[in-house]
Coordinates of C-alpha atoms and ligand atoms in Angstrom, one line a residue:
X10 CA 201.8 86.3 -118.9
X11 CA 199.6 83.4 -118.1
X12 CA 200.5 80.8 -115.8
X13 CA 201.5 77.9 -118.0
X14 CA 201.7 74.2 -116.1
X15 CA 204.4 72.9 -118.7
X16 CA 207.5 70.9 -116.8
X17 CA 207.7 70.8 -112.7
X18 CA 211.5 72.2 -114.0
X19 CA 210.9 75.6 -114.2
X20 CA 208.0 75.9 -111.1
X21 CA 209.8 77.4 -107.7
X22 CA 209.7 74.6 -105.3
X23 CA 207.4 76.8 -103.3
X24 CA 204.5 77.1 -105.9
X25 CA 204.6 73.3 -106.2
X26 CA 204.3 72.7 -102.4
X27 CA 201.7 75.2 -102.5
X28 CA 199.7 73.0 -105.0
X29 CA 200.6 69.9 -103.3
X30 CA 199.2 71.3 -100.5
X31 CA 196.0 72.9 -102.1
X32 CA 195.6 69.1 -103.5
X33 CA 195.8 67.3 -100.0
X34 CA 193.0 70.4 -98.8
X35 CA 190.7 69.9 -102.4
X36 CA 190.8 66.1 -101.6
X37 CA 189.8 66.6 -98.3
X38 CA 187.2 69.1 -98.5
X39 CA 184.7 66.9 -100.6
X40 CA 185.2 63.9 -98.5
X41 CA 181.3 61.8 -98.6
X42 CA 180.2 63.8 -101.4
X43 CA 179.0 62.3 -104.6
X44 CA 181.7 62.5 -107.4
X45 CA 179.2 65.0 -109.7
X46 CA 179.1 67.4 -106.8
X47 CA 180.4 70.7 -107.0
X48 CA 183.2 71.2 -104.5
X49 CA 182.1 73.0 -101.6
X50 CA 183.8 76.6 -103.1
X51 CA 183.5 75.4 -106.8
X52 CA 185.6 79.2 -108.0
X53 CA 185.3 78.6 -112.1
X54 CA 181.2 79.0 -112.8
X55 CA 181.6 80.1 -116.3
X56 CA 185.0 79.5 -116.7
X57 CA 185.9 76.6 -119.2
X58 CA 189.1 74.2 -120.3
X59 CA 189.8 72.7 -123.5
X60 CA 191.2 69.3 -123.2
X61 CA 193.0 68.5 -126.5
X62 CA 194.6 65.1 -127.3
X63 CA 196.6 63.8 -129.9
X64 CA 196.9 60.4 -128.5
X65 CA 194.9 57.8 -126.0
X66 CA 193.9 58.7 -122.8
X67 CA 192.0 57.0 -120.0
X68 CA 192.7 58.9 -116.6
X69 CA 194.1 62.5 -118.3
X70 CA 190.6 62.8 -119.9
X71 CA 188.2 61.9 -117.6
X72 CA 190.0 63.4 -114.4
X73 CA 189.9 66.5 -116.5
X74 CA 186.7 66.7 -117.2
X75 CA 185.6 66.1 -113.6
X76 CA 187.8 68.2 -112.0
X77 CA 186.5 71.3 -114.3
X78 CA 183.2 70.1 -113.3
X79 CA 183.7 69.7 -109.4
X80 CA 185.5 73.1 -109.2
X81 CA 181.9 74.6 -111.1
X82 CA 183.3 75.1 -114.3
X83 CA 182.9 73.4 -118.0
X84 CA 185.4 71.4 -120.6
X85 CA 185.3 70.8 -124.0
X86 CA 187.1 67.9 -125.3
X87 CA 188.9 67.0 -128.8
X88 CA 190.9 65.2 -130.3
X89 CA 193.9 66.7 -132.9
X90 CA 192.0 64.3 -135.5
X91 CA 188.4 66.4 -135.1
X92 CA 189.9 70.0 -135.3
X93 CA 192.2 71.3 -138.3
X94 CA 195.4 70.8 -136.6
X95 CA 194.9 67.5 -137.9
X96 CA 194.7 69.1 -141.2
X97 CA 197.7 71.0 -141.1
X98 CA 196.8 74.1 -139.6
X99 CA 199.0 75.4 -137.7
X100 CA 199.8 75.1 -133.4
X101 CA 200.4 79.1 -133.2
X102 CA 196.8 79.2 -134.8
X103 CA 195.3 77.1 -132.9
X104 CA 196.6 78.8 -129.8
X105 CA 195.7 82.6 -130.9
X106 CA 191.9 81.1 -131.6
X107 CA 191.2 79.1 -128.8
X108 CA 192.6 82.2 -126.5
X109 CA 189.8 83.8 -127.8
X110 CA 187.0 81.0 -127.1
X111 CA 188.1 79.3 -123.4
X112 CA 190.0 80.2 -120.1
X113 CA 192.5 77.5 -120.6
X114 CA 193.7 74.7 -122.6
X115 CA 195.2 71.3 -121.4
X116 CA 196.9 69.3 -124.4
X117 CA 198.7 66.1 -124.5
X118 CA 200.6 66.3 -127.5
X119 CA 203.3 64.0 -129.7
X120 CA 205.7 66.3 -129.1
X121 CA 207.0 68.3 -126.8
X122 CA 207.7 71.3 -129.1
X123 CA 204.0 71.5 -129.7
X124 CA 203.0 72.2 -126.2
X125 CA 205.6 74.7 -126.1
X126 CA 204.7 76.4 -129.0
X127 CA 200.7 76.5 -128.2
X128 CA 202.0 77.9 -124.4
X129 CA 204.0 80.5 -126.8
X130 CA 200.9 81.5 -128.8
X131 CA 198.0 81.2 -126.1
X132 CA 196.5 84.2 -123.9
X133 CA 195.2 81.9 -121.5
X134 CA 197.3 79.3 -118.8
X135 CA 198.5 75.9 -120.5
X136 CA 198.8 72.7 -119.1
X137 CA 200.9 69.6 -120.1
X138 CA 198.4 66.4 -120.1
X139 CA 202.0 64.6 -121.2
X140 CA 204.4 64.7 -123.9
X141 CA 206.9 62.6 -125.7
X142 CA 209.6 64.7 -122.6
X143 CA 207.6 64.8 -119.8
X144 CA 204.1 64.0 -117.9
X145 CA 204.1 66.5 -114.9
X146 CA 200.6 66.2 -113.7
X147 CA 201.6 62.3 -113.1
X148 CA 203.9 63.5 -110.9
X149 CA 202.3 65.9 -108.8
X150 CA 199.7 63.1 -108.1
X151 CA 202.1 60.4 -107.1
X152 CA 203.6 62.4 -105.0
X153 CA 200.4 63.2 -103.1
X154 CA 200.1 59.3 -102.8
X155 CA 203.1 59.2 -101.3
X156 CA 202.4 61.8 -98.9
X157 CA 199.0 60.3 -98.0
X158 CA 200.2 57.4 -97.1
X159 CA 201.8 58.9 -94.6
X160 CA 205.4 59.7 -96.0
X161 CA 207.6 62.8 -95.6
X162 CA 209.4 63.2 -98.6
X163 CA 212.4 65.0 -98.0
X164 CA 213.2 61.4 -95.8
X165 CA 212.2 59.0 -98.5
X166 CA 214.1 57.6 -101.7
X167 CA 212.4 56.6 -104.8
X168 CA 213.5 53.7 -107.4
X169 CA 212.7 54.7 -111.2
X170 CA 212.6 51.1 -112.8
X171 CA 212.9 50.5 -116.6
X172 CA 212.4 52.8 -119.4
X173 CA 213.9 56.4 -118.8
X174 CA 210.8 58.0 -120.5
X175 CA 208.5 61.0 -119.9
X176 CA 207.5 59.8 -116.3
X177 CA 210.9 59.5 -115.7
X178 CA 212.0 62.8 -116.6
X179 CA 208.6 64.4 -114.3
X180 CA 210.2 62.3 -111.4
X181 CA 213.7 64.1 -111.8
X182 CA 212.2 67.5 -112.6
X183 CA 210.5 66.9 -109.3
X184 CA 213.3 66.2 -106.9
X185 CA 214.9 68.6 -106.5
X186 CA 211.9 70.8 -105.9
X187 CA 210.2 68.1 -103.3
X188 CA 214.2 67.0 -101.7
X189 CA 213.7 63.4 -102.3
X190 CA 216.2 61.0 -103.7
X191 CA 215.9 59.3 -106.4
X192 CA 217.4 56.5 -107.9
X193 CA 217.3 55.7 -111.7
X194 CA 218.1 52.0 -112.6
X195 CA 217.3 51.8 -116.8
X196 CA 219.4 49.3 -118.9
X197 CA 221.6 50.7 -121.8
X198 CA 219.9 52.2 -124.7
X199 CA 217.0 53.4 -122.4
X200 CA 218.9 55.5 -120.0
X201 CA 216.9 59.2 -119.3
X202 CA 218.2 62.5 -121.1
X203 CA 221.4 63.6 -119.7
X204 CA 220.6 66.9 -119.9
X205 CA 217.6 66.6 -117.8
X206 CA 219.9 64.7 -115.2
X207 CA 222.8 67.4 -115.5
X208 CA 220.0 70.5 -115.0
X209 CA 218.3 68.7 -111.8
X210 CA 221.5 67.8 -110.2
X211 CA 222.4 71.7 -110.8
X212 CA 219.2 72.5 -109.0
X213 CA 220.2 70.8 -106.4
X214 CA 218.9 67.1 -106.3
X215 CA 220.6 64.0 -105.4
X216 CA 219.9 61.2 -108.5
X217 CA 221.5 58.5 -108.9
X218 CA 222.1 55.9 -111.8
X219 CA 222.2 52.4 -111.2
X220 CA 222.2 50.0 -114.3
X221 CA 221.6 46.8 -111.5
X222 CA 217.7 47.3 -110.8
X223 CA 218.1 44.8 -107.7
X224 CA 221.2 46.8 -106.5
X225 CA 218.6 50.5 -107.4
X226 CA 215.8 49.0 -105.4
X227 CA 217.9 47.9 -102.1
X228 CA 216.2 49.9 -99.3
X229 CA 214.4 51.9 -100.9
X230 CA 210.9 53.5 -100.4
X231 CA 209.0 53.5 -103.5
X232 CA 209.7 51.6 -106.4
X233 CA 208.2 53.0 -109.9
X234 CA 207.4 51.2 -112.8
X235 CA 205.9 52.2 -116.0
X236 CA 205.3 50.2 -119.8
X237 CA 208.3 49.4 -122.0
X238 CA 206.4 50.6 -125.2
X239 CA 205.1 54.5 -124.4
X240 CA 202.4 55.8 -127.0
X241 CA 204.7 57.0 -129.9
X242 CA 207.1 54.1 -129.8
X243 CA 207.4 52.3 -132.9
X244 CA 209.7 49.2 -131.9
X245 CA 207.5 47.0 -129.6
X246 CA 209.2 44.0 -129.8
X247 CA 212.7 45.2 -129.7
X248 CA 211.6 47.1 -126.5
X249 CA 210.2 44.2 -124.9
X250 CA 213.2 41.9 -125.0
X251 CA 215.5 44.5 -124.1
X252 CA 213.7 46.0 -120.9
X253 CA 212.7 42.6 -119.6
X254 CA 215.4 42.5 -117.4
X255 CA 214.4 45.5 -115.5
X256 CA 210.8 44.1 -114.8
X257 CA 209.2 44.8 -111.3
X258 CA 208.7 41.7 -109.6
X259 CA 208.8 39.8 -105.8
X260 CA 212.7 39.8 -106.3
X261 CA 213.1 43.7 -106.5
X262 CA 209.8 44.6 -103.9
X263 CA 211.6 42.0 -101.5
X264 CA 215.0 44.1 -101.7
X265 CA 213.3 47.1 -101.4
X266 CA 212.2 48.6 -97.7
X267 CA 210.1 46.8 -95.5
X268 CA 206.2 48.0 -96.6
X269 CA 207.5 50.0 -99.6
X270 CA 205.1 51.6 -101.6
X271 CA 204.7 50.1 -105.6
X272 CA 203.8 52.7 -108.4
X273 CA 202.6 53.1 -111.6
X274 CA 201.1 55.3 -113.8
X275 CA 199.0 53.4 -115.5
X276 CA 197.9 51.8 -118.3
X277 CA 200.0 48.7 -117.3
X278 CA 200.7 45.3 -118.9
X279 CA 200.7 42.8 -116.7
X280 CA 204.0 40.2 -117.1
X281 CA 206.2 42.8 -119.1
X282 CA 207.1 45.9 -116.8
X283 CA 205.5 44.5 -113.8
X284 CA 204.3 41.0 -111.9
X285 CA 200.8 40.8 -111.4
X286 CA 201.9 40.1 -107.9
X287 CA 203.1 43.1 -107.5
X288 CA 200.8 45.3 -109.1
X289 CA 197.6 43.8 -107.5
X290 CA 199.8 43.2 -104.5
X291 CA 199.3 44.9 -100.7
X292 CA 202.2 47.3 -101.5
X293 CA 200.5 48.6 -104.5
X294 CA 198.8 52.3 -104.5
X295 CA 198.1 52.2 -108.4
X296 CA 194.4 52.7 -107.9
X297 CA 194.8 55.7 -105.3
X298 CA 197.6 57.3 -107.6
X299 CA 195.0 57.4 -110.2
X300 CA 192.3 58.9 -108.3
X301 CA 195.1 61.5 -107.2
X302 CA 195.0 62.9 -110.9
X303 CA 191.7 64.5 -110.3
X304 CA 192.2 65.8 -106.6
X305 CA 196.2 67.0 -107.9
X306 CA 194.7 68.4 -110.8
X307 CA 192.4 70.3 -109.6
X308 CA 195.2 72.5 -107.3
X309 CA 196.8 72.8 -111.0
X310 CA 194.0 74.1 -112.5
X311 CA 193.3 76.2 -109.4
X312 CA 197.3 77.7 -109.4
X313 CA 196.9 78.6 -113.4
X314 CA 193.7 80.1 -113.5
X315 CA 193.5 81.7 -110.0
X316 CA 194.3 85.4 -110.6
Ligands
CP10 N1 198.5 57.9 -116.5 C1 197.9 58.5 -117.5 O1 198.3 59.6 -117.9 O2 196.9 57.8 -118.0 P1 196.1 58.1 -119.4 O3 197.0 57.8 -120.5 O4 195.0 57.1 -119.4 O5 195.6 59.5 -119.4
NVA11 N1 205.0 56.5 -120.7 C1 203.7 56.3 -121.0 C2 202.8 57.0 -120.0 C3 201.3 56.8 -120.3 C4 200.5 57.6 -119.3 C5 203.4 56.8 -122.4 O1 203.9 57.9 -122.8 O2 202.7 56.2 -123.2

């Protein structure tokens, strides 16, 4: 069976403190060298990754790329729209073919049943570049932003502010693997899948719900925001007015801990889920969380294709 990187749900906390760790190392280890540079044990000459997208990317796409290329390997990137699964052929299909062709395949996909049929259908390791469910390469990066910054996380609490999406659900997958707490403040309507809550808490980690986002973001470590409208969503406007209340601004960083640490995915809108003060302010590690995608990645890659 080949190591599929799908949802940080059904990884053994071990394996992802193993990659964590083999992130922190890869990050590291290339300190001062030029950003084309092979890493200095590049292991996949020869080896290569598809990168398939059916929507926008900025960060997946081109940390992809450059982590294939620092770890001495090769990617080929598409979009559904340039091959025929834009023309209705089918994800098993796709996934028997391109088995045949490269060594793995990273997709970011619509929906979440795609990525789990192509895993279902593929010889070779898949990874989840984000879904409509879930965006577990995010996480794995935040939380190396977190730890670089000097925090242990089995002490720390994070604040999930505004839309229970995808992120979301990668931040609850997570903690119970990484013991953090984690706090969930979305207003009615946007709350995250129950189910996902019920499974982590039966794993073991300590969530909680708070509709109030000043009362979620009392004391707390880290406070998380991401957009109101995800890639997908059809109702904009709608979305806007009704997650404006849980915006990230002064009032919520200033209940948080002293020094707590801002974060965000990325792409953001400036005004709607978050203040520009607070986003280009001293407690924001946006720009560092988006660099982790390539270093974080990179241990992914290494853990599914690493024999
Ligand atoms: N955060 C993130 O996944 O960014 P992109 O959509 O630009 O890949
Ligand atoms: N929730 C956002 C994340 C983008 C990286 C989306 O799905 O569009």
């Amino acid at each position: 069976m080949p190591k599929h990187f799908l949802s940080l749900a059904d990884i053994d906390a071990s394996e992802l403190r193993a990659i964590l760790d083999e992130a922190h190392r890869i990050k590291k280890a290339r300190q001062g060298l030029a950003k084309g540079r092979l890493d200095p044990d590049a292991p996949f000459k020869g080896e290569t990754l598809a990168l398939i997208f059916e929507k926008s990317s900025t960060r997946t796409r081109f940390s992809f790329d450059m982590a294939m290329r620092q770890l001495g390997g090769s990617s080929i990137t598409a979009t559904s729209h340039d091959m025929q699964i834009g023309r209705g052929e089918t994800i098993e299909d796709t996934a028997k073919v391109l088995s045949r062709f490269v060594d793995g395949i990273m997709l970011r996909a619509n929906s979440h049943e795609t990525l789990t049929t192509l895993a279902q259908n593929s010889d070779v390791p898949v990874i989840n570049g984000l879904t409509d469910y879930n965006h577990p390469c995010q996480i794995m990066a935040d939380l190396q932003t977190l730890e670089e910054r000097g925090g242990h996380l089995k002490d720390m609490t994070l604040t999930w502010v505004g839309d229970g999406n995808n992120v979301a659900v990668s931040f609850i997958n997570a903690a119970a693997k990484f013991d953090y707490r984690l706090r969930i403040s979305c207003p009615d309507g946007y709350t995250v899948p129950d189910q996902t809550l019920e499974a982590a808490r039966a794993q073991g980690a300590t969530i909680e719900t708070i509709t109030d986002p000043l009362k979620a973001c009392e004391n707390t470590d880290v406070v998380i925001a991401d957009t109101f409208v995800s890639m997908g969503d059809t109702d904009a406007k709608k979305r806007l007015s009704d997650l404006m209340s849980h915006q990230v601004n002064d009032a919520l960083m200033n209940a948080a801990a002293k020094n707590a640490i801002f974060l965000h995915c990325l792409p953001a809108h400036r005004g709607e889920e978050v203040a520009p003060s607070v986003i280009d302010g001293p407690q924001s590690a946006v720009f560092d969380e988006a660099e982790n995608r390539l270093h974080a990645q990179k241990a992914v890659i290494r853990w599914c294709l690493e024999a």
